[in-house]
CSV table of C-alpha atoms in Angstrom, one decimal:
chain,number,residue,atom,x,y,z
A,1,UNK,CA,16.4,-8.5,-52.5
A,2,UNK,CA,18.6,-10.9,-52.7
A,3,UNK,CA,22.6,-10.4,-52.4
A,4,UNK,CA,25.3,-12.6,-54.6
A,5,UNK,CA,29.2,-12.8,-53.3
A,6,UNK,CA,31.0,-14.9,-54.4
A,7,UNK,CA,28.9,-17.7,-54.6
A,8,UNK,CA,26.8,-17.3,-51.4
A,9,UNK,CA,23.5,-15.6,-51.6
A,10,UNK,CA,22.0,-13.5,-48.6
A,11,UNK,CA,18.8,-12.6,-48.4
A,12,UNK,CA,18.5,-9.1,-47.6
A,13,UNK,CA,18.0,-8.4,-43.7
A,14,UNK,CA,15.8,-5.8,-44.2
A,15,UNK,CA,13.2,-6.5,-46.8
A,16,UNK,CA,11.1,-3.9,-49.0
A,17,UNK,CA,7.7,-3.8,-47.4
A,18,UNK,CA,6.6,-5.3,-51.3
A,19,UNK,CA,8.2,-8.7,-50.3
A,20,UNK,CA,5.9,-8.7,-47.0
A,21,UNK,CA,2.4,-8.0,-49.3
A,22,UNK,CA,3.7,-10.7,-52.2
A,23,UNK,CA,4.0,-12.9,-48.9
A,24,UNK,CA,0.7,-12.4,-47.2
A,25,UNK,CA,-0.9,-12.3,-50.2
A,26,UNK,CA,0.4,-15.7,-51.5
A,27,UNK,CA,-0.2,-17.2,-47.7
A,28,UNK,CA,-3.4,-16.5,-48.2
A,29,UNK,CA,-3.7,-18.2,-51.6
A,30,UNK,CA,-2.0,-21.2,-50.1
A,31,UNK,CA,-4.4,-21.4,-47.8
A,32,UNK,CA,-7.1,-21.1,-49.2
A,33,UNK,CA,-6.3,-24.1,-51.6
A,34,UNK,CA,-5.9,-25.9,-48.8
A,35,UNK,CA,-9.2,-25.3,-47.4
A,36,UNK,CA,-11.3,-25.4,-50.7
A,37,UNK,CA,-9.4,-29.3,-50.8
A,38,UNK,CA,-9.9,-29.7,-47.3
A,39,UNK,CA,-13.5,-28.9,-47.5
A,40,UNK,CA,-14.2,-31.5,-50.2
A,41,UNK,CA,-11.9,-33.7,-48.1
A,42,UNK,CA,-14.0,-34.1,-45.0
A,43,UNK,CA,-17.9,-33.6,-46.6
A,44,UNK,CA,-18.0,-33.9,-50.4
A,45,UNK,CA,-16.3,-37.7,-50.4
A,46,UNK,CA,-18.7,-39.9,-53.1
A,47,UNK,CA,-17.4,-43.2,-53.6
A,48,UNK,CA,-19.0,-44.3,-57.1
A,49,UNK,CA,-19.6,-41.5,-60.1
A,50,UNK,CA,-23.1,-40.6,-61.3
A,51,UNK,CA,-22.9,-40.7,-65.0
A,52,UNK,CA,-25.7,-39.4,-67.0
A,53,UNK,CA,-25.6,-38.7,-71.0
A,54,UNK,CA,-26.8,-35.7,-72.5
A,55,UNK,CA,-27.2,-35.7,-76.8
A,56,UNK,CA,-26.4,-31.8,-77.3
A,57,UNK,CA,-27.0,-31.4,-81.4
A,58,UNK,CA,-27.6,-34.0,-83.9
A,59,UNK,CA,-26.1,-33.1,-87.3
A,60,UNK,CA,-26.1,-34.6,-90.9
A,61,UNK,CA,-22.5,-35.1,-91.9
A,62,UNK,CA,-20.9,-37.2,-95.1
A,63,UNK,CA,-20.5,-40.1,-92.7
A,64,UNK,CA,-24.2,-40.3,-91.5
A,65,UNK,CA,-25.8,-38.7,-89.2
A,66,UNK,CA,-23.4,-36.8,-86.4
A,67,UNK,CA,-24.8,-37.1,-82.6
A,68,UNK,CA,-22.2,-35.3,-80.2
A,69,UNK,CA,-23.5,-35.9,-76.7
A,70,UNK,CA,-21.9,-35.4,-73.2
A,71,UNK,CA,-21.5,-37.2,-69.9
A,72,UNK,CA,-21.7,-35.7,-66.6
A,73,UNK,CA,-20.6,-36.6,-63.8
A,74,UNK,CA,-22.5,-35.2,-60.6
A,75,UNK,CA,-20.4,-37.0,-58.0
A,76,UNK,CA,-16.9,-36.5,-56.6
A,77,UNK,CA,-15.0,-39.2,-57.8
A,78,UNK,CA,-13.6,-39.9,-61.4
A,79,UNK,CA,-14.5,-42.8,-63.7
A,80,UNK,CA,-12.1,-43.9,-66.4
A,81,UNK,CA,-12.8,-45.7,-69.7
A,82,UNK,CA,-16.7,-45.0,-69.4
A,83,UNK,CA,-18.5,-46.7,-72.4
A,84,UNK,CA,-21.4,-44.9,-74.1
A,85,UNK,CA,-23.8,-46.8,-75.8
A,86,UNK,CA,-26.3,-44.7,-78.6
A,87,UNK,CA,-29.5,-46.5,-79.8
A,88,UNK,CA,-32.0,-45.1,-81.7
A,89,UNK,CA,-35.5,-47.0,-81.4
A,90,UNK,CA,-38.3,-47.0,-83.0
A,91,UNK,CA,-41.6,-48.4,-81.4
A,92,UNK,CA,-40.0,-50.1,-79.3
A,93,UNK,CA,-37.9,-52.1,-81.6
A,94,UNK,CA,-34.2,-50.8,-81.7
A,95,UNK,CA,-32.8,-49.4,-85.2
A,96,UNK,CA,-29.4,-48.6,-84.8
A,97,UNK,CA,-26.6,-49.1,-81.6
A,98,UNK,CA,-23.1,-47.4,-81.8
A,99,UNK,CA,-20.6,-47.6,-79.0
A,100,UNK,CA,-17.6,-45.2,-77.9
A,101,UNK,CA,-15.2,-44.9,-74.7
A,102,UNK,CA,-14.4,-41.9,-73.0
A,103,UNK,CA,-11.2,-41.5,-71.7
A,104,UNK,CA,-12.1,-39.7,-68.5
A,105,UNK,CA,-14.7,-38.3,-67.1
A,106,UNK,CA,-13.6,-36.9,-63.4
A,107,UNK,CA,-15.3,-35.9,-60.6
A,108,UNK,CA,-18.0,-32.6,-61.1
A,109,UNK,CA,-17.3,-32.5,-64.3
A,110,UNK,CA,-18.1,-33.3,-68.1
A,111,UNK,CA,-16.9,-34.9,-71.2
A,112,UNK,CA,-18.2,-34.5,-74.1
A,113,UNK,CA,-17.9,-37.0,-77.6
A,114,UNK,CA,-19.7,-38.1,-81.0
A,115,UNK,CA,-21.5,-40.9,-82.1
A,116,UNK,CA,-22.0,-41.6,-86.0
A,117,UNK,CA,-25.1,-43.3,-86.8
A,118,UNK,CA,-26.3,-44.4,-90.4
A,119,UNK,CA,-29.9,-43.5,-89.9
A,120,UNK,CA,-31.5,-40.1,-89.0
A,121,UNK,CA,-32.3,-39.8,-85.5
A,122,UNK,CA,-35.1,-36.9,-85.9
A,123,UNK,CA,-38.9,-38.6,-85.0
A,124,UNK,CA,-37.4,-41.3,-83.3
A,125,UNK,CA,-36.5,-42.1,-79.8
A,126,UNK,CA,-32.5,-41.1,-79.3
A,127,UNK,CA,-30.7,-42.3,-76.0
A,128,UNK,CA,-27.4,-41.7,-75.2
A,129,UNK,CA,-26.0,-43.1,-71.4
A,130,UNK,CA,-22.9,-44.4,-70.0
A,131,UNK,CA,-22.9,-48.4,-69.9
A,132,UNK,CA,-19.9,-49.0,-68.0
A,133,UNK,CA,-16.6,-47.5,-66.6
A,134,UNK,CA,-13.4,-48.2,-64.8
A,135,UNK,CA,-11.4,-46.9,-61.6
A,136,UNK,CA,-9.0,-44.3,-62.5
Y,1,UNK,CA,32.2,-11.4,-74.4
Y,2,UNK,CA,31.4,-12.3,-78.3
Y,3,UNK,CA,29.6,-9.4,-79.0
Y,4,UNK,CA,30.4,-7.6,-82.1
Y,5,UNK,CA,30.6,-4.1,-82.2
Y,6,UNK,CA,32.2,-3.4,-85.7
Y,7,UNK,CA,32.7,-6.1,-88.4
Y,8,UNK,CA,36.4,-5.9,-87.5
Y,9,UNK,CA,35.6,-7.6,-83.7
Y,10,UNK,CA,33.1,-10.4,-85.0
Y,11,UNK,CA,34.6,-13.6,-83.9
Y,12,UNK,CA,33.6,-16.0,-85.9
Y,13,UNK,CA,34.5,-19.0,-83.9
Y,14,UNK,CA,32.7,-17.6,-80.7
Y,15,UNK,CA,29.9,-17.0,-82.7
Y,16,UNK,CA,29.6,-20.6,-83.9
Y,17,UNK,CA,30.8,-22.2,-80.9
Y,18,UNK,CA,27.7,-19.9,-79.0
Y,19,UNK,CA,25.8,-21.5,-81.3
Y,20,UNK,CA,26.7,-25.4,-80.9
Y,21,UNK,CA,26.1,-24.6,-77.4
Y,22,UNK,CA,22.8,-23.5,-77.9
Y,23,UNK,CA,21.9,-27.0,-79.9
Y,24,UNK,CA,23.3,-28.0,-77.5
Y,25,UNK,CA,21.0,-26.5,-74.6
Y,26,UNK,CA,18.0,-27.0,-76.4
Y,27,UNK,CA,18.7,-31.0,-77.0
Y,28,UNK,CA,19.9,-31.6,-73.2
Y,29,UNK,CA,16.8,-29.5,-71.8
Y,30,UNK,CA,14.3,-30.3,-74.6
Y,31,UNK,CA,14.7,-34.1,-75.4
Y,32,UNK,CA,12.1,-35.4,-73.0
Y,33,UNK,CA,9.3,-33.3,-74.7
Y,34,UNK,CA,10.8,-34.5,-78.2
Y,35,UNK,CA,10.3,-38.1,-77.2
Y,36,UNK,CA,6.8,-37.6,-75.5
Y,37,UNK,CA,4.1,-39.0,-77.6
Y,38,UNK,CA,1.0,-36.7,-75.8
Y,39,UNK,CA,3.7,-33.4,-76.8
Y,40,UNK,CA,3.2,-34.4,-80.8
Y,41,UNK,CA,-0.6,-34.9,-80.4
Y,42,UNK,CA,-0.6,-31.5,-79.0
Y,43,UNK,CA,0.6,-30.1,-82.3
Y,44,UNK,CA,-2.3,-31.6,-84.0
Y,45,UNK,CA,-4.9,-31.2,-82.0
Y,46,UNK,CA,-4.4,-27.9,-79.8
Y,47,UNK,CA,-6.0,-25.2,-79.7
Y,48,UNK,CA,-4.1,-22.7,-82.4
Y,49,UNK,CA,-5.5,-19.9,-80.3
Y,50,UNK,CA,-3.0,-21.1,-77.4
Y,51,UNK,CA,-1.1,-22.5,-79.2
Y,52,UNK,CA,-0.6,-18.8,-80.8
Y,53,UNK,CA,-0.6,-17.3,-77.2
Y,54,UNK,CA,2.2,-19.8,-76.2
Y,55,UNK,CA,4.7,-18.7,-78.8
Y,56,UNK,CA,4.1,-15.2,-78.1
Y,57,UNK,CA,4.7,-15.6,-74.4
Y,58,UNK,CA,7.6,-17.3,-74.8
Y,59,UNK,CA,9.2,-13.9,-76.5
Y,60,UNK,CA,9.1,-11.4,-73.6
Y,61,UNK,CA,10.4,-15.0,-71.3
Y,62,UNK,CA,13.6,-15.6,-73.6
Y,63,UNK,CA,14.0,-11.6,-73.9
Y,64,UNK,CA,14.0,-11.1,-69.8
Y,65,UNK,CA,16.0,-14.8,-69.7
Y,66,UNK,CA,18.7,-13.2,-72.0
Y,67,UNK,CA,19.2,-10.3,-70.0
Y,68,UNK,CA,19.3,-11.6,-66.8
Y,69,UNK,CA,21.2,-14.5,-67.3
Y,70,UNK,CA,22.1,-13.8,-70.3
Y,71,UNK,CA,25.4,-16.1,-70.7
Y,72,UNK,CA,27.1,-13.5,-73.2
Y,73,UNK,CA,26.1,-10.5,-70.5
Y,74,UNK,CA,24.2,-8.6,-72.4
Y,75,UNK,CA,24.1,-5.1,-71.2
Y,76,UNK,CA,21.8,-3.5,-74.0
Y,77,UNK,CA,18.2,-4.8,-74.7
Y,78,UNK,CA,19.0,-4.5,-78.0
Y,79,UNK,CA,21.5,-7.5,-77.3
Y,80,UNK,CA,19.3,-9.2,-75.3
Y,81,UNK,CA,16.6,-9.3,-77.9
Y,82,UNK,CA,19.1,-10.3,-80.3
Y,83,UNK,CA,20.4,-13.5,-78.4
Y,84,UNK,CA,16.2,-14.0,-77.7
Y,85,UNK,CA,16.0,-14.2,-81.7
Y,86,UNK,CA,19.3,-16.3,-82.0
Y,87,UNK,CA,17.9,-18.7,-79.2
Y,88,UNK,CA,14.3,-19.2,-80.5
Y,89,UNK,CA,15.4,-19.8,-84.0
Y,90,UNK,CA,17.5,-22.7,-82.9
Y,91,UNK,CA,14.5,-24.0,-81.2
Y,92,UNK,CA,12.5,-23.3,-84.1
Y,93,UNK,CA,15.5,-24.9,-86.1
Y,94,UNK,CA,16.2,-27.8,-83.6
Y,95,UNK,CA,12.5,-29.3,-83.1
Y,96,UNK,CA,12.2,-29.5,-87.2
Y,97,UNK,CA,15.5,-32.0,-87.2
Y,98,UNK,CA,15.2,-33.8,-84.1
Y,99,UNK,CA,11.0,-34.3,-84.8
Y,100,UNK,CA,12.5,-35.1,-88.3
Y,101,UNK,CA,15.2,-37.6,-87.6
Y,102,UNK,CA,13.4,-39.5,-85.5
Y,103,UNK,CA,10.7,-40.1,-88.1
Y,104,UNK,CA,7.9,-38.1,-85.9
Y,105,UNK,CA,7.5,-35.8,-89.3
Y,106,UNK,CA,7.5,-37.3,-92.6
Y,107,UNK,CA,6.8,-35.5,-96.0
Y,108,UNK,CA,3.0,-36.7,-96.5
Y,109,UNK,CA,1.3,-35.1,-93.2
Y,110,UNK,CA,-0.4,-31.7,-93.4
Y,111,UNK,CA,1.6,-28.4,-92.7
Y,112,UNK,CA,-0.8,-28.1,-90.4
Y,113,UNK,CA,0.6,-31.1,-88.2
Y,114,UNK,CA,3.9,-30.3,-89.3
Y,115,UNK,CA,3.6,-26.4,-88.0
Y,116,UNK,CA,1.9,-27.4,-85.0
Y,117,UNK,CA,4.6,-29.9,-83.9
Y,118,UNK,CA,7.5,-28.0,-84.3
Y,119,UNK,CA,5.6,-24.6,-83.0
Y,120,UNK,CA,5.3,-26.5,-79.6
Y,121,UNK,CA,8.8,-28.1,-79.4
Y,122,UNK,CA,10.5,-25.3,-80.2
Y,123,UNK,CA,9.2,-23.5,-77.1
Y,124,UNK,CA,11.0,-26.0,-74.9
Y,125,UNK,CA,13.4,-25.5,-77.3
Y,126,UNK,CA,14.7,-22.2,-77.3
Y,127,UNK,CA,14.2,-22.1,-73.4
Y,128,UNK,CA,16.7,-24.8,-73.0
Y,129,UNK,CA,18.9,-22.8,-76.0
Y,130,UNK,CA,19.2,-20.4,-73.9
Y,131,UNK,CA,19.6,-21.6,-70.3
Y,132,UNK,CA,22.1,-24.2,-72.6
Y,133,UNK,CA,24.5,-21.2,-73.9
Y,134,UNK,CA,24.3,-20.0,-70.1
Y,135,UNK,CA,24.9,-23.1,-68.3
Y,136,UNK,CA,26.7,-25.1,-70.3
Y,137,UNK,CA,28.9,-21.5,-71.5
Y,138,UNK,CA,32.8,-22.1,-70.1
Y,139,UNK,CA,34.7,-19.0,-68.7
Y,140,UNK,CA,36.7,-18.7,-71.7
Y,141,UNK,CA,34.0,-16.9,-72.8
Y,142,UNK,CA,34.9,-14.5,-70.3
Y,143,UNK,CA,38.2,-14.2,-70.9
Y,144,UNK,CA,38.7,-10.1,-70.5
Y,145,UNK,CA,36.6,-10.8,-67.4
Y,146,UNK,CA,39.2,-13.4,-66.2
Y,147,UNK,CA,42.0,-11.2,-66.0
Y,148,UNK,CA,40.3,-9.4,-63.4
Y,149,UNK,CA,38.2,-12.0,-62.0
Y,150,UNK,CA,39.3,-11.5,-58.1
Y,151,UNK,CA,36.8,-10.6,-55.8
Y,152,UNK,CA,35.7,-7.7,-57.6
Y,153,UNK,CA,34.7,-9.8,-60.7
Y,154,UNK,CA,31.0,-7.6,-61.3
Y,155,UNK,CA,29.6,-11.0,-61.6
Y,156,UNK,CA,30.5,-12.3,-58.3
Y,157,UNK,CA,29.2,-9.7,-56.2
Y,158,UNK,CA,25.8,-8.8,-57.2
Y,159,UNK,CA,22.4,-8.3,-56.3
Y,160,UNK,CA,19.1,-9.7,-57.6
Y,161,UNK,CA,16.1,-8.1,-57.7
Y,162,UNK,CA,12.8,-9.1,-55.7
Y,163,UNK,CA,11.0,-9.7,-59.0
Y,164,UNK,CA,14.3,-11.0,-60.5
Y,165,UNK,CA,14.2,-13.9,-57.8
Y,166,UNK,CA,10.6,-14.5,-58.7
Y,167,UNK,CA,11.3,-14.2,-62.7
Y,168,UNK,CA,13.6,-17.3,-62.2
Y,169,UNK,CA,11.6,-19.0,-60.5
Y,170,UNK,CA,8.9,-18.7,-62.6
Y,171,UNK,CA,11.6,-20.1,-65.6
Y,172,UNK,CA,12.7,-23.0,-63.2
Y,173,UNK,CA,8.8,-23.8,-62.7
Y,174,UNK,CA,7.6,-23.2,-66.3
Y,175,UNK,CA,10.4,-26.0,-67.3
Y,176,UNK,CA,9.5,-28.9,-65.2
Y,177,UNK,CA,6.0,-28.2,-65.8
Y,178,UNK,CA,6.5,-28.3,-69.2
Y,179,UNK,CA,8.3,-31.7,-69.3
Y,180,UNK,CA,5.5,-33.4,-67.4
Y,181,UNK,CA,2.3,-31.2,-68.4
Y,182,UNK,CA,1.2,-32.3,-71.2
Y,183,UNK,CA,1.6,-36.5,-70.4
Y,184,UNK,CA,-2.3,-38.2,-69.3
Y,185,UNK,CA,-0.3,-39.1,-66.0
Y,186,UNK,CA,-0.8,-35.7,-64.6
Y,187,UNK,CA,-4.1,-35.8,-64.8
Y,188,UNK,CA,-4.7,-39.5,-64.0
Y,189,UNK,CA,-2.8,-39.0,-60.8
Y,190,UNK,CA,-5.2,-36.1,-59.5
Y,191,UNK,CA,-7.8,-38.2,-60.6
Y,192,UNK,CA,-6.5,-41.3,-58.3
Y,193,UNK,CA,-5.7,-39.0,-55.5
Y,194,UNK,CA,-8.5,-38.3,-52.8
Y,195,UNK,CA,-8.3,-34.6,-50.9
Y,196,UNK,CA,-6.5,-35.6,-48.4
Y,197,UNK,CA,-3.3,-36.7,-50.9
Y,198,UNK,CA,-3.7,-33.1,-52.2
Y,199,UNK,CA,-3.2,-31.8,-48.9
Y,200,UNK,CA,-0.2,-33.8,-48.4
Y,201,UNK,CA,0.7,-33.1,-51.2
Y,202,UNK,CA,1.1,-29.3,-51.1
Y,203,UNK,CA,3.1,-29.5,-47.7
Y,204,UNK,CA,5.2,-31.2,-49.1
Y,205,UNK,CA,6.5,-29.3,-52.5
Y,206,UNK,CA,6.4,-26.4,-50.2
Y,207,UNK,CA,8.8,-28.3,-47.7
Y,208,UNK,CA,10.9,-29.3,-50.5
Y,209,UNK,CA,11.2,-26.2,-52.2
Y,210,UNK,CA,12.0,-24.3,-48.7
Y,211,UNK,CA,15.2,-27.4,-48.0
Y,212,UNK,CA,16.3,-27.0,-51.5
Y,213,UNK,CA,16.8,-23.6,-51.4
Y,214,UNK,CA,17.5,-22.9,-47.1
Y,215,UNK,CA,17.8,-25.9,-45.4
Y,216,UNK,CA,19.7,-28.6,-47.6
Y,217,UNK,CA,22.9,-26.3,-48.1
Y,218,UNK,CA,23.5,-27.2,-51.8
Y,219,UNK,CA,25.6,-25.0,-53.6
Y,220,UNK,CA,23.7,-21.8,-54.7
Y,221,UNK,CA,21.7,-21.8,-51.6
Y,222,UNK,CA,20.2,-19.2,-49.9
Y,223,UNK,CA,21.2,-17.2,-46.2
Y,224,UNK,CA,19.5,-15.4,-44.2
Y,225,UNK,CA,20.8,-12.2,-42.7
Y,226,UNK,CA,22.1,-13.4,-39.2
Y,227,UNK,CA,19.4,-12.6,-36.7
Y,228,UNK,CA,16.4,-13.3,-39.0
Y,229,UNK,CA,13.9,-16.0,-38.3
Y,230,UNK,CA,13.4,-18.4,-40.7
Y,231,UNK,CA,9.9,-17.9,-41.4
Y,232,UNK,CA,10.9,-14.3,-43.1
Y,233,UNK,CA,12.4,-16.5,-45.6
Y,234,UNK,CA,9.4,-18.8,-46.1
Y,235,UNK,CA,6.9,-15.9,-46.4
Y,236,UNK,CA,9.0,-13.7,-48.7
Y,237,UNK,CA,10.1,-16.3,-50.9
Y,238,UNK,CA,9.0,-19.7,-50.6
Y,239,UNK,CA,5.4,-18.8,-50.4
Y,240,UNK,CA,5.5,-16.4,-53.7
Y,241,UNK,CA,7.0,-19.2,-55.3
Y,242,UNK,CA,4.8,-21.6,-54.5
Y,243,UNK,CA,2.1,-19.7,-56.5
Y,244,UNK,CA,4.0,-18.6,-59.0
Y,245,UNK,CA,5.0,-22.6,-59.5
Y,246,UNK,CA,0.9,-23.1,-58.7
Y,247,UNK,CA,-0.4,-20.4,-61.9
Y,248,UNK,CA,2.5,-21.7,-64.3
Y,249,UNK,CA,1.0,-25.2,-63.7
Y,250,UNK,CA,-2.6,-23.3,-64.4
Y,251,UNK,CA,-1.6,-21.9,-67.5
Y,252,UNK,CA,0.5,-25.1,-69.0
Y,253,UNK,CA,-2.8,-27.3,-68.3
Y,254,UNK,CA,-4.7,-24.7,-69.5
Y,255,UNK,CA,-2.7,-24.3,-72.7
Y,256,UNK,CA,-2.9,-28.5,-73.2
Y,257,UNK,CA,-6.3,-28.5,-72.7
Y,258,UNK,CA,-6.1,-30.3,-69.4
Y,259,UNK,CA,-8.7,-28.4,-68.1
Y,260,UNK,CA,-11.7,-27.9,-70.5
Y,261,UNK,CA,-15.0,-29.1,-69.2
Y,262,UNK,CA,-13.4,-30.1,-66.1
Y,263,UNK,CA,-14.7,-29.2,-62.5
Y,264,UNK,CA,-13.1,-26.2,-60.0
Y,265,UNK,CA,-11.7,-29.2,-57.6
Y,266,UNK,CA,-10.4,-31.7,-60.2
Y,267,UNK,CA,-8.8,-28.2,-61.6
Y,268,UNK,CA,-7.3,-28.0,-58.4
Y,269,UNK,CA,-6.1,-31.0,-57.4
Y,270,UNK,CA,-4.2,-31.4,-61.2
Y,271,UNK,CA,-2.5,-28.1,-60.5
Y,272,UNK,CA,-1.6,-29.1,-57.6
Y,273,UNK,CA,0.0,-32.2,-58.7
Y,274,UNK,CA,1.9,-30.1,-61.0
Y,275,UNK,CA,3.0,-27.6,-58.9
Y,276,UNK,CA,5.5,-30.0,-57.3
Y,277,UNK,CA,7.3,-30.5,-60.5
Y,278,UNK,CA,6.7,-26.6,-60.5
Y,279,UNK,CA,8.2,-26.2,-57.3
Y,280,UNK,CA,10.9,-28.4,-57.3
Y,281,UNK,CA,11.9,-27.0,-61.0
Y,282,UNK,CA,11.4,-22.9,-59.0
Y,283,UNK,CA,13.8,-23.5,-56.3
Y,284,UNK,CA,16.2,-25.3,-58.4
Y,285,UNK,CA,16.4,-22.4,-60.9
Y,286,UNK,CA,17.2,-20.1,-57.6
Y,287,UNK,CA,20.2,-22.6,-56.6
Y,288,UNK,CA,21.6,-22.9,-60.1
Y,289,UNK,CA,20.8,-19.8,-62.0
C-alpha cells in the first residue's frame, strides 16, 4: 500500500503479507530468466546457423502450383535475409527454379514461406534449401 | 467536476473542452504508432483473432484507467464506464482522421484494411485519450475542489492500493511497449544480442526502474517508511513490476505475431528487450500518475 500527501508518496511501513508472496514469487521469475539465458550463455553458444528446408504441402492454386516449405534453424544463432532456392528436376535435368528471401530465421527456430512454380511438382524430384543468408 | 446529473447542470463548454483534451491525449500519446509503417501492416495482416482479443482487452484497461485516475473523478462505475466509452470512441474517431489525413487510408483499399488499421490505432488511441484528459486536465476543472483545496483536498492525501500500484504500472508498461512493439527493430535487436547482453540487459531495466521511482528523487517518487531497508522496496514493488512490464511485453509480441514459430530463448531474449521500454514506461506511470 502505498500512501499519497501532498505530493510525496510513502510506502507503507508495514506491508500486507500479499506484497511479500507477489515479491518472492516474481524474484523467482526473475531469476529464473536469468538462468534459462545464462544457461544458453555459457554452453549453447553456436556461431554459424544450420539451415535446412522442409516442403510441408504442395497445392494447385490459380497461379501454378503452391509449394509452402519451412526453414529450420537447429543452431543458436539467427540468420537474416536467408535465400531459398526451389528446383524441381527431372532425371537429372532441372525443370523449374524459383527463388525467395526470408526475413529472419533466429536461433532454434522456424520460418516458414511459399514458392510458386508453373509446373506440377508431384512424380518429380522437389528440393527446397537455404542458399545463402546474412548476419542479423 | 463536469458531470451532469440533470440536464439543467450539463456544461456544455466542459463537455467539449473534455473532449479537445481527449484529441488531444490521444494525438500527443498516439502519434508515434500513427507514423509507424510495421503498426499499418499490422492492420492488414494480423491475426483478427488477436486482433479481436486486443480491443476487448483494452475495455476493462480504459474502464479501471477511468476510475482510478479518472481526470473527471469519477466516483460511480457507471461514470467510469461512461468516460471509458467517450475515450475509446475518440480513439476509434481519431485513428480514422489522422490514418486519413496523412494519406495511410484512401477510398480504394478493402474494409478489411481499412477496419484493421484503425482497430489497432485506436487502441493506443483511447489509452492516450484518456491518460490525455487526465494529464493534460487543468485545475479549473476542479474548481468546487479548489475552494477547499488545503491540505485536506481528498486528492492530496490518499492512498493507493497494492494492486492499484501494480494496475499503473502495468498501463505505464503496456504504453511504451506498445510504441516500440510492433517495429522489426525489437526483434532484430534480440536477434543481434548474445546471452550475455540479455543478462545485462535485465539488470539494468531493473536498476532503472528501482532509481526512477526510489533513488533518483524526481517528483512523484516513492519513500520508504523511515527504518525500512531498501530491499523491502525492491522486492515488493520493483520486482512485481518487472514481470508485469516482462508479460505485457509477452502479450504485445504475442499479439504482433512476433513470436510465431519462434524458439523458447529467442522468445525470451525479445521480451526481454522489451521489457526495458516496459519497465522504464511502469515506473514512470508510478512517478506521474
Amino acid at each position: 500500500m502505498t500512501k499519497i500527501s501532498n505530493g510525496k508518496n510513502l510506502e507503507a511501513g508495514e506491508p500486507h503479507w500479499i506484497e511479500w508472496v507477489t515479491g518472492v514469487v516474481s524474484a523467482v521469475i526473475v531469476l529464473g530468466v536469468i538462468a534459462w539465458i545464462g544457461k544458453d550463455a555459457l554452453v549453447d553458444r553456436d556461431s554459424s546457423p544450420n539451415l535446412v528446408g522442409v516442403v510441408l504441402q504442395t497445392e494447385k492454386r490459380d497461379g501454378g502450383f503452391q509449394v509452402l516449405f519451412e526453414i529450420r534453424n537447429d543452431s543458436s544463432a539467427t540468420a537474416s535475409q536467408v535465400a531459398v532456392h526451389g528446383e524441381i528436376r527431372e532425371q537429372g535435368s532441372v525443370l523449374e527454379n524459383v527463388e525467395t528471401v526470408l526475413d529472419y530465421v533466429p536461433g532454434h527456430s522456424k520460418a516458414k514461406g511459399g514458392l510458386i512454380f508453373q509446373q506440377d511438382p508431384t512424380g518429380k524430384t522437389l528440393t527446397v534449401r537455404a542458399s545463402s543468408f546474412d548476419e542479423p | 467536476m463536469s458531470v451532469a446529473i440533470t440536464r439543467e447542470d450539463f456544461d456544455r463548454s466542459k463537455f467539449f473542452a473534455g473532449i479537445a483534451r481527449g484529441i488531444a491525449g490521444a494525438l500527443l500519446f498516439a502519434l508515434p504508432m500513427f507514423m509507424t509503417m510495421e503498426m499499418w501492416e499490422l492492420g492488414f495482416y494480423m491475426d483478427r483473432s488477436r486482433l479481436f482479443l486486443l480491443l476487448i482487452v483494452n475495455i476493462p484497461l480504459l474502464v479501471i484507467l477511468s476510475d482510478r485516475i479518472g481526470f473527471e473523478r469519477t466516483s460511480t462505475w457507471r461514470q467510469a464506464i461512461r468516460d471509458a466509452s467517450i475515450a475509446y470512441g475518440l480513439g476509434v474517431l481519431g485513428s480514422a482522421l489522422i490514418l486519413f489525413a496523412m494519406g495511410v487510408l484512401k477510398y480504394d483499399q478493402s474494409p478489411h484494411e481499412i477496419i484493421g488499421m484503425i482497430a489497432i490505432q485506436a487502441i493506443p488511441a483511447s489509452i492516450g485519450a484518456m491518460l490525455g484528459r487526465s494529464q493534460l486536465g487543468g485545475q479549473s476543472d476542479d474548481g468546487d475542489d479548489a475552494k477547499e483545496g488545503d491540505s485536506d483536498d481528498p486528492i492530496h492525501e490518499r492512498e493507493t492500493s497494492y494492486a492499484g500500484e501494480l494496475f499503473l504500472m502495468a498501463v505505464g508498461a503496456l504504453f511504451l511497449n506498445l510504441n516500440v512493439a510492433p517495429t522489426e527493430e525489437m526483434i532484430l535487436l534480440s536477434y543481434k544480442m548474445t546471452p550475455w547482453h540479455g543478462l545485462l540487459m535485465i539488470a539494468a531495466s531493473l536498476a532503472v526502474m528501482h532509481g526512477f521511482v526510489y533513488a533518483l528523487s524526481f517528483k512523484g517518487s516513492h519513500d520508504l517508511a523511515e527504518g525500512t531497508p531498501s530491499w523491502h522496496a525492491f522486492v515488493r514493488f520493483t520486482l512485481p513490476g518487472y514481470v508485469i512490464a516482462g508479460l505485457i511485453s509477452a502479450y504485445c509480441l504475442w499479439t504482433f505475431h512476433r513470436t510465431d514459430d519462434i524458439g523458447s530463448t529467442q522468445i525470451l531474449m525479445a521480451v526481454v528487450v522489451l521489457s526495458f521500454p516496459g519497465a522504464i514506461g511502469a515506473a514512470a506511470a508510478r512517478l506521474i500518475l
